[in-house]
Amino acid sequence: MKTTIYKSEDGREKIRGHYNNYVAELPFATEKKYVDTSFGKTHMLVAGPVEGKPLFIFQGGNSINPMTLSWFSSLVDTYRIYAPDTIGHPGFSDETRISASDETFATWTAELMEQVNVKKCAFIGPSYGAGIILRLAAFMPEKVDCSVLVCPAGIRLGSKLSMIKSILLPLIMFQVTSSEKYLQKITDNMSVNCMKHLDKQIIGDIFKYVKLEQDMPKLTEKKELTNYNAPTLVIAGEKDVFFPESKLKPTAMEIISNLVDFKTYNMGHFPSMEHLLQINKDIRQFLATHY
């Protein structure tokens, strides 16, 4: 039997419908591309000028690629953006889950880069996507020109008790009852009450129809980044229930040798539109200087 991350075929079609609708609403044109890897077929959204410097953007976990890609819309006019659907996550890539604890995601990324003729480039990753970049930094640092880690997994976790109270318990209640009040509680806790209605709907359907990825990317150790010297920008939220700034900053400063800046915002795991404007400004300035 073919591996699936979905609870039903109808669920798969519903999530992919959300995906296609989100792509149609993006404020820039995209191309769809499939590439073969050792781990299965990977679907990729490609945007921006062909002559632009290449920039890989990885999606957040348990979400859909165009949702988190939309956060970085202002970069599309300058950079050639490659945004793969993470294999084993919601989207159009194959549904085989791979480990975020070893070199597997680094190998997957290197194979994607080879398929689009990119030897080395800049990377942006929110949440789980940042954890993928850190696996690449650990095992193939020569592939990274510079990186931006937004509310990153793979560095330090927040309070487990807080996550249980804020996310896990209302998630269990939502999956049992399908009550909107529990979904509202989860999305409010993730975004500090600012998540777009459409994003809330999509996340609710992912909770309903997808077998969620429950394993966070491995917490990166300093010794793993001995050979990683690329300029790095970390952006964190003070109210991020998963990876709060107060936990992230000391560890990031310890393990990342070329941490050129650490930006903190009064935001949750999902940024508001206002925060995204400033985040994009910070990223553009960082890339202009270091890429």
Coordinates of C-alpha atoms in Angstrom, one line a residue:
M1 CA 0.0 0.0 0.0
K2 CA 1.3 3.5 -0.9
T3 CA 2.2 5.6 2.1
T4 CA -0.1 8.5 2.7
I5 CA -0.2 11.4 5.2
Y6 CA -3.9 11.9 4.7
K7 CA -6.8 10.3 6.6
S8 CA -8.8 10.0 3.4
E9 CA -8.7 10.7 -0.4
D10 CA -11.4 13.4 0.1
G11 CA -9.1 15.0 2.7
R12 CA -6.1 15.0 0.3
E13 CA -8.3 16.7 -2.4
K14 CA -9.5 19.3 0.0
I15 CA -6.0 20.3 1.1
R16 CA -4.8 20.4 -2.4
G17 CA -7.8 22.5 -3.3
H18 CA -6.7 25.0 -0.6
Y19 CA -3.2 24.9 -2.1
N20 CA -4.3 25.7 -5.6
N21 CA -6.6 28.5 -4.5
Y22 CA -3.8 30.0 -2.4
V23 CA -1.4 29.9 -5.4
A24 CA -4.0 31.6 -7.5
E25 CA -4.2 34.4 -5.0
L26 CA -0.5 35.0 -4.7
P27 CA 0.5 38.5 -5.8
F28 CA 3.1 37.1 -8.2
A29 CA 3.3 34.5 -11.0
T30 CA 4.6 31.0 -10.2
E31 CA 5.7 28.1 -12.3
K32 CA 5.1 24.5 -11.1
K33 CA 7.9 22.1 -11.4
Y34 CA 8.3 18.4 -10.4
V35 CA 11.8 17.0 -9.7
D36 CA 12.9 13.5 -8.9
T37 CA 14.9 12.8 -5.7
S38 CA 16.1 9.7 -4.0
F39 CA 13.2 10.1 -1.6
G40 CA 10.5 10.6 -4.2
K41 CA 9.0 13.2 -6.5
T42 CA 9.1 16.7 -5.1
H43 CA 6.8 19.5 -6.3
M44 CA 8.2 23.0 -6.4
L45 CA 6.9 26.5 -6.9
V46 CA 9.3 28.7 -8.9
A47 CA 9.0 32.5 -9.1
G48 CA 11.0 35.7 -9.8
P49 CA 13.3 36.8 -12.6
V50 CA 15.2 34.0 -14.3
E51 CA 18.4 36.1 -14.0
G52 CA 17.9 36.7 -10.3
K53 CA 20.1 35.2 -7.7
P54 CA 18.7 31.8 -6.5
L55 CA 16.9 31.7 -3.2
F56 CA 15.4 28.6 -1.6
I57 CA 12.4 29.1 0.7
F58 CA 11.2 26.1 2.8
Q59 CA 7.6 25.9 4.1
G60 CA 6.5 25.6 7.7
G61 CA 5.5 22.2 9.0
N62 CA 1.9 21.0 9.0
S63 CA 1.0 23.8 6.6
I64 CA 1.0 24.4 2.9
N65 CA 3.9 25.8 0.9
P66 CA 2.1 28.9 -0.7
M67 CA 0.8 30.0 2.8
T68 CA 4.3 30.6 4.2
L69 CA 5.8 31.5 0.7
S70 CA 3.3 34.4 0.7
W71 CA 5.0 35.9 3.7
F72 CA 8.1 36.7 1.6
S73 CA 6.3 38.2 -1.4
S74 CA 8.5 41.3 -1.6
L75 CA 11.5 39.2 -2.5
V76 CA 10.0 37.9 -5.7
D77 CA 10.9 41.0 -7.8
T78 CA 14.6 40.5 -7.1
Y79 CA 15.4 36.8 -6.5
R80 CA 14.8 33.6 -8.4
I81 CA 12.8 31.8 -5.8
Y82 CA 12.5 28.0 -5.5
A83 CA 9.9 26.9 -2.9
P84 CA 9.6 23.1 -2.7
D85 CA 6.7 21.3 -1.0
T86 CA 8.4 19.5 1.8
I87 CA 8.3 15.8 1.1
G88 CA 6.0 14.0 3.5
H89 CA 4.1 17.2 4.3
P90 CA 0.8 18.6 2.9
G91 CA 1.1 19.6 -0.8
F92 CA 1.9 17.9 -4.1
S93 CA 5.2 16.2 -3.2
D94 CA 5.3 12.5 -2.5
E95 CA 4.0 11.6 0.9
T96 CA 7.0 9.6 2.3
R97 CA 8.2 11.2 5.6
I98 CA 11.9 11.5 6.1
S99 CA 13.9 12.2 9.2
A100 CA 14.8 15.7 10.3
S101 CA 17.3 14.2 12.8
D102 CA 20.1 13.2 10.4
E103 CA 21.6 14.1 7.0
T104 CA 18.4 13.0 5.0
F105 CA 17.0 16.5 4.5
A106 CA 20.4 17.8 3.6
T107 CA 20.7 15.2 0.9
W108 CA 17.1 15.9 -0.4
T109 CA 17.9 19.7 -0.6
A110 CA 21.2 19.0 -2.4
E111 CA 19.4 16.9 -5.0
L112 CA 16.8 19.7 -5.5
M113 CA 19.6 22.2 -6.0
E114 CA 21.3 20.0 -8.5
Q115 CA 18.0 19.6 -10.5
V116 CA 17.7 23.4 -10.9
N117 CA 21.5 23.9 -11.5
V118 CA 22.2 25.7 -8.2
K119 CA 25.5 24.9 -6.5
K120 CA 25.2 27.3 -3.6
C121 CA 22.6 29.9 -2.6
A122 CA 20.7 31.8 0.1
F123 CA 18.0 30.1 2.1
I124 CA 14.9 31.2 4.1
G125 CA 13.0 28.9 6.4
P126 CA 10.1 29.6 8.8
S127 CA 9.6 27.2 11.7
Y128 CA 10.2 23.6 10.4
G129 CA 11.7 25.0 7.2
A130 CA 14.4 26.6 9.3
G131 CA 15.1 23.2 10.9
I132 CA 15.7 21.8 7.4
I133 CA 18.2 24.6 6.7
L134 CA 20.0 23.8 9.9
R135 CA 20.3 20.1 8.8
L136 CA 21.9 21.4 5.6
A137 CA 24.2 23.6 7.5
A138 CA 25.3 20.7 9.7
F139 CA 26.0 18.2 6.9
M140 CA 26.6 20.3 3.7
P141 CA 27.6 23.8 4.8
E142 CA 29.3 24.5 1.5
K143 CA 25.8 24.7 -0.1
V144 CA 24.8 27.8 2.0
D145 CA 25.7 31.3 1.0
C146 CA 23.6 32.8 3.8
S147 CA 20.5 32.0 5.7
V148 CA 17.4 33.5 7.3
L149 CA 15.7 31.5 10.1
V150 CA 12.3 32.8 11.0
C151 CA 10.7 31.5 14.3
P152 CA 13.1 28.6 13.8
A153 CA 12.7 25.0 14.8
G154 CA 15.9 23.1 15.4
I155 CA 17.5 25.5 18.0
R156 CA 15.6 25.5 21.2
L157 CA 12.1 24.6 22.3
G158 CA 9.8 26.6 24.5
S159 CA 8.0 25.4 27.6
K160 CA 6.4 22.0 27.0
L161 CA 3.8 22.7 29.6
S162 CA 2.8 25.9 27.7
M163 CA 2.6 24.0 24.4
I164 CA 0.4 21.4 26.0
K165 CA -2.0 23.9 27.4
S166 CA -2.0 26.3 24.5
I167 CA -1.9 23.9 21.5
L168 CA -2.1 20.2 22.3
L169 CA -5.2 20.1 24.6
P170 CA -7.3 22.4 22.4
L171 CA -6.2 20.4 19.4
I172 CA -7.4 17.2 21.0
M173 CA -10.7 18.8 21.8
F174 CA -11.0 20.2 18.2
Q175 CA -10.3 16.8 16.7
V176 CA -13.0 15.2 18.9
T177 CA -15.7 17.9 18.6
S178 CA -14.8 19.9 15.5
S179 CA -15.8 23.0 17.5
E180 CA -14.7 26.3 16.1
K181 CA -13.9 27.6 19.6
Y182 CA -11.1 25.2 20.0
L183 CA -9.6 26.0 16.6
Q184 CA -9.9 29.7 17.4
K185 CA -8.0 29.1 20.6
I186 CA -5.2 27.3 18.8
T187 CA -4.8 29.9 16.1
D188 CA -5.0 32.8 18.5
N189 CA -2.3 31.2 20.6
M190 CA -0.1 30.6 17.5
S191 CA -0.6 34.1 16.2
V192 CA -1.5 36.3 19.2
N193 CA -5.0 36.8 17.8
C194 CA -4.0 38.0 14.3
M195 CA -4.2 34.9 12.0
K196 CA -6.1 35.5 8.7
H197 CA -9.5 33.8 8.4
L198 CA -8.3 31.9 5.4
D199 CA -5.2 30.6 7.1
K200 CA -7.3 29.5 10.1
Q201 CA -9.6 27.6 7.8
I202 CA -6.7 25.8 6.1
I203 CA -5.0 24.9 9.4
G204 CA -8.3 23.6 10.7
D205 CA -8.7 21.3 7.7
I206 CA -5.1 20.2 8.0
F207 CA -5.9 19.2 11.6
K208 CA -9.0 17.3 10.4
Y209 CA -7.6 15.5 7.3
V210 CA -3.8 15.1 7.8
K211 CA -1.8 12.7 10.0
L212 CA 0.2 15.5 11.5
E213 CA 4.0 15.5 11.6
Q214 CA 4.7 15.3 15.4
D215 CA 8.5 15.2 15.4
M216 CA 10.3 18.5 15.5
P217 CA 13.6 18.9 13.7
K218 CA 16.6 17.8 15.8
L219 CA 17.9 20.5 18.1
T220 CA 21.2 21.5 16.5
E221 CA 24.4 21.1 18.5
K222 CA 27.3 23.5 18.3
K223 CA 29.7 20.8 17.2
E224 CA 27.4 20.1 14.2
L225 CA 28.0 23.6 12.9
T226 CA 31.8 23.6 13.2
N227 CA 32.2 24.1 9.5
Y228 CA 29.1 26.4 9.0
N229 CA 30.3 30.0 8.7
A230 CA 27.7 31.5 6.4
P231 CA 26.1 34.8 7.5
T232 CA 22.9 34.0 9.4
L233 CA 19.9 36.2 10.4
V234 CA 17.5 34.8 13.1
I235 CA 14.1 36.4 13.5
A236 CA 12.1 35.5 16.6
G237 CA 8.8 36.3 18.4
E238 CA 8.7 37.2 22.1
K239 CA 5.3 35.4 22.3
D240 CA 6.1 32.4 20.1
V241 CA 4.6 29.4 22.0
F242 CA 6.9 27.0 20.2
F243 CA 10.2 28.8 20.0
P244 CA 10.2 32.0 22.1
E245 CA 12.9 34.6 21.7
S246 CA 14.0 34.2 25.4
K247 CA 14.9 30.5 24.7
L248 CA 16.2 30.9 21.2
K249 CA 18.6 33.8 21.5
P250 CA 21.2 32.5 24.0
T251 CA 21.4 29.1 22.1
A252 CA 21.5 30.7 18.7
M253 CA 24.4 33.0 19.8
E254 CA 26.2 30.0 21.2
I255 CA 25.9 27.6 18.3
I256 CA 25.9 29.8 15.1
S257 CA 29.4 31.3 14.7
N258 CA 28.4 33.9 12.1
L259 CA 25.1 35.1 13.5
V260 CA 25.2 38.6 12.1
D261 CA 21.9 39.7 13.6
F262 CA 19.1 38.5 15.8
K263 CA 15.8 40.4 15.3
T264 CA 13.1 40.2 18.0
Y265 CA 9.4 41.1 17.4
N266 CA 6.5 41.3 19.8
M267 CA 4.7 38.5 17.9
G268 CA 3.7 34.9 18.0
H269 CA 4.7 32.0 15.8
F270 CA 2.5 33.4 13.0
P271 CA 3.5 37.0 12.2
S272 CA 0.9 39.7 11.6
M273 CA 0.8 41.5 8.3
E274 CA 2.4 44.5 10.0
H275 CA 5.2 42.4 11.3
L276 CA 5.7 40.8 7.9
L277 CA 6.3 44.2 6.4
Q278 CA 9.2 44.8 8.8
I279 CA 10.5 41.2 8.5
N280 CA 10.7 41.6 4.7
K281 CA 12.5 44.9 5.1
D282 CA 15.0 43.2 7.4
I283 CA 15.5 40.3 5.1
R284 CA 16.0 42.5 2.0
Q285 CA 18.6 44.5 3.8
F286 CA 20.4 41.3 5.1
L287 CA 20.4 39.7 1.6
A288 CA 21.6 43.0 0.0
T289 CA 24.6 43.0 2.4
H290 CA 25.5 39.4 2.6
Y291 CA 24.4 37.8 -0.7

